[in-house]
Short mmCIF file of C-alpha atoms in Angstrom, two decimals:
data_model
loop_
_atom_site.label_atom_id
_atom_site.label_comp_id
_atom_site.label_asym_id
_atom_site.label_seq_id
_atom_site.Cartn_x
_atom_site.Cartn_y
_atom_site.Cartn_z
CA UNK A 204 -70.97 7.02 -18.68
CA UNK A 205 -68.61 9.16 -20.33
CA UNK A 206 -64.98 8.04 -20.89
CA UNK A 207 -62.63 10.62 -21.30
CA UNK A 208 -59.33 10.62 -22.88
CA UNK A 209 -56.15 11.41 -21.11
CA UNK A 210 -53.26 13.04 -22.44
CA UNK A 211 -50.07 11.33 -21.07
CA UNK A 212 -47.74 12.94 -23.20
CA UNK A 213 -46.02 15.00 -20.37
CA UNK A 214 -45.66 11.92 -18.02
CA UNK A 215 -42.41 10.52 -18.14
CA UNK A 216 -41.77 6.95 -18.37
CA UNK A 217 -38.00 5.77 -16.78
CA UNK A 218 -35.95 4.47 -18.78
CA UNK A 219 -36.48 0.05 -18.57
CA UNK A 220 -33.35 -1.40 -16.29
CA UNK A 221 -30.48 -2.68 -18.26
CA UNK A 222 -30.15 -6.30 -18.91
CA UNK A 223 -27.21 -8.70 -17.79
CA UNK A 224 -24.81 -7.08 -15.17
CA UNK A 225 -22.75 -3.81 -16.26
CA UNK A 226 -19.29 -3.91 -16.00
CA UNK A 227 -17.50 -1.03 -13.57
CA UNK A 228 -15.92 1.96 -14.78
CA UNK A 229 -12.73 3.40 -13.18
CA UNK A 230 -13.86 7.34 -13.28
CA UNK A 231 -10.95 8.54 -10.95
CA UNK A 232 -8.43 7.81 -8.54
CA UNK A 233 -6.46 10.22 -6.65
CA UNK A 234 -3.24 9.75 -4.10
CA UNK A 235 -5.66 9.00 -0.76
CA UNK A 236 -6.64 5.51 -2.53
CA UNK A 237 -10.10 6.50 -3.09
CA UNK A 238 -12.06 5.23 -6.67
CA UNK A 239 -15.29 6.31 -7.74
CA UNK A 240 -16.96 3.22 -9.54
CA UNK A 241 -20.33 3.35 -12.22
CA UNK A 242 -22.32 0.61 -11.95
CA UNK A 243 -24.71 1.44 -14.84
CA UNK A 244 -25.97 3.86 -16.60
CA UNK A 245 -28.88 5.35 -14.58
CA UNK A 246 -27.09 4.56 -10.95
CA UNK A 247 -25.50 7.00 -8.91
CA UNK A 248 -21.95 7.03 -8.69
CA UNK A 249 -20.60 4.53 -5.94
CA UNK A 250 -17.47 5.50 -4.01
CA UNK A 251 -15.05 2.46 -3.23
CA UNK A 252 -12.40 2.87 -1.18
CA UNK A 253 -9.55 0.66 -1.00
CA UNK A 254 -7.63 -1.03 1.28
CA UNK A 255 -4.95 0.75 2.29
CA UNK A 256 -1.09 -2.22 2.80
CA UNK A 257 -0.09 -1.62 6.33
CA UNK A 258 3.08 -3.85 6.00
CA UNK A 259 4.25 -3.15 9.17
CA UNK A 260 8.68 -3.41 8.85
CA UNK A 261 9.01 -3.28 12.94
CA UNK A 262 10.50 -6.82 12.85
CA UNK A 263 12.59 -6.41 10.44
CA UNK A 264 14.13 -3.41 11.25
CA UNK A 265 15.19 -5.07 14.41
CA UNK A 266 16.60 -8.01 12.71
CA UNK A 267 18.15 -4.94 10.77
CA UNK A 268 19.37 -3.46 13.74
CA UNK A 269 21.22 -6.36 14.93
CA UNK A 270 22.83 -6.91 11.56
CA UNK A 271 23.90 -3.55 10.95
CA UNK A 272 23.07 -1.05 13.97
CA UNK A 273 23.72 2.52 12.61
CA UNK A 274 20.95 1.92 9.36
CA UNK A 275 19.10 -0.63 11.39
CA UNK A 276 18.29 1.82 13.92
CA UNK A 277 16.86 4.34 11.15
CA UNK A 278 14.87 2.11 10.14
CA UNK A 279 13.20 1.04 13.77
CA UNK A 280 12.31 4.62 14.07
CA UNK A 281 10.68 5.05 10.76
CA UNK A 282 8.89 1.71 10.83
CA UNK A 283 7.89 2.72 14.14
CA UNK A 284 6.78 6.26 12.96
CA UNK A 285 5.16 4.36 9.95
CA UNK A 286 2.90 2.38 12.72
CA UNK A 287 2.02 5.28 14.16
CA UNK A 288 1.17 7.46 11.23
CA UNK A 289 -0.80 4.55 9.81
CA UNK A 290 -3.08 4.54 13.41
CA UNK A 291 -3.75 8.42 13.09
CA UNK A 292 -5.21 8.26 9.73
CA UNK A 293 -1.90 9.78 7.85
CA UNK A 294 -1.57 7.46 4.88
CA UNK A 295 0.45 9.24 2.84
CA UNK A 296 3.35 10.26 5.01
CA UNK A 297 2.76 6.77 6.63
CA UNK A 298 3.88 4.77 3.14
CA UNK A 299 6.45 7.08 3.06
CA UNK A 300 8.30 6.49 6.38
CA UNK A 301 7.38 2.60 5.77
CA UNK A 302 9.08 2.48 2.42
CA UNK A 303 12.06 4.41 3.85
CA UNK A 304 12.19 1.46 6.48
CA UNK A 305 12.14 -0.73 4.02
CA UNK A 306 14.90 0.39 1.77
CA UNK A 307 17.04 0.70 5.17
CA UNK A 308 16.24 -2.31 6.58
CA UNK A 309 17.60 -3.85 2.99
CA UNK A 310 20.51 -1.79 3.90
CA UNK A 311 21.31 -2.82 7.20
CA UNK A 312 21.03 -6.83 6.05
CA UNK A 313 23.42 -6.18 3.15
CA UNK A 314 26.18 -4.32 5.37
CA UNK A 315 25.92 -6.74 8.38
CA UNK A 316 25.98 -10.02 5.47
CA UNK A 317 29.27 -7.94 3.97
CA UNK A 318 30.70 -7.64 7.57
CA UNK A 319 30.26 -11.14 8.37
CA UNK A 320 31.93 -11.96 5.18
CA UNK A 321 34.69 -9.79 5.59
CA UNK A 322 35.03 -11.40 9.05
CA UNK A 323 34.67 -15.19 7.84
CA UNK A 324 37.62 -14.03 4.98
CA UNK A 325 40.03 -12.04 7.27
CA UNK A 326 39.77 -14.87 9.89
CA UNK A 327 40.32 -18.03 7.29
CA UNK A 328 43.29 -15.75 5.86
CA UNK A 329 45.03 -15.15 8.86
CA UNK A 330 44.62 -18.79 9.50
CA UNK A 331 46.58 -20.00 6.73
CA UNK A 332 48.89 -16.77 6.73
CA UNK A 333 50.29 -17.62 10.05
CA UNK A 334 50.57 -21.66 9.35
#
């Protein structure tokens, strides 16, 4: 019997794995909160996407409201707007009309803790005023 010799040199061999576990790379992230990640060097590119803070300011733009009503009431309508942006996907205008409710609601707590100190001073003033 006759061996014959074969000529591998056009067969490829892959590259061996690499050893130990690679650390990700952060190739890009854009505005919509998506990240591409690289695992290692002969992996495809996995796409992570992260979770997106629905902090929902509904509650406390009510407590707003009742400290302050004209801001407080701004900011129940974009923190409800923010609620429903956030369920139809929009995440973008969604942060936007949350942080709006946010800074309002702020608002509405620091004018209604001003008026009630204006009240408590006028009313212990008068007190000893008229005594």
């Amino acid at each position: 019997m006759e061996q014959h010799a074969h000529d591998h040199s056009n067969t490829q061999i892959p590259p061996p794995p690499a050893y130990g576990t690679p650390h990700p790379q952060q190739l890009q992230t854009s505005s919509s909160q998506v990240t591409i990640v690289t695992t290692g060097g002969f992996q495809q590119p996995e796409v992570v996407t992260a979770p997106v803070r629905n902090y929902d300011q509904t509650f406390s733009a009510i407590v707003g409201t009742i400290c302050f009503l004209p801001s407080g009431i701004c900011a129940l309508i974009l923190a409800l707007n923010a609620k429903n942006q956030f369920r139809a996907g929009d995440t973008d205008r969604a942060q936007t009309s949350n942080n709006w409710a946010s800074r309002l609601t702020q608002l509405s707590f620091i004018c209604g803790g001003v008026w009630i100190g204006l009240v408590i001073f006028f009313s212990i003033r008068s007190k000893y005023i008229h005594e």
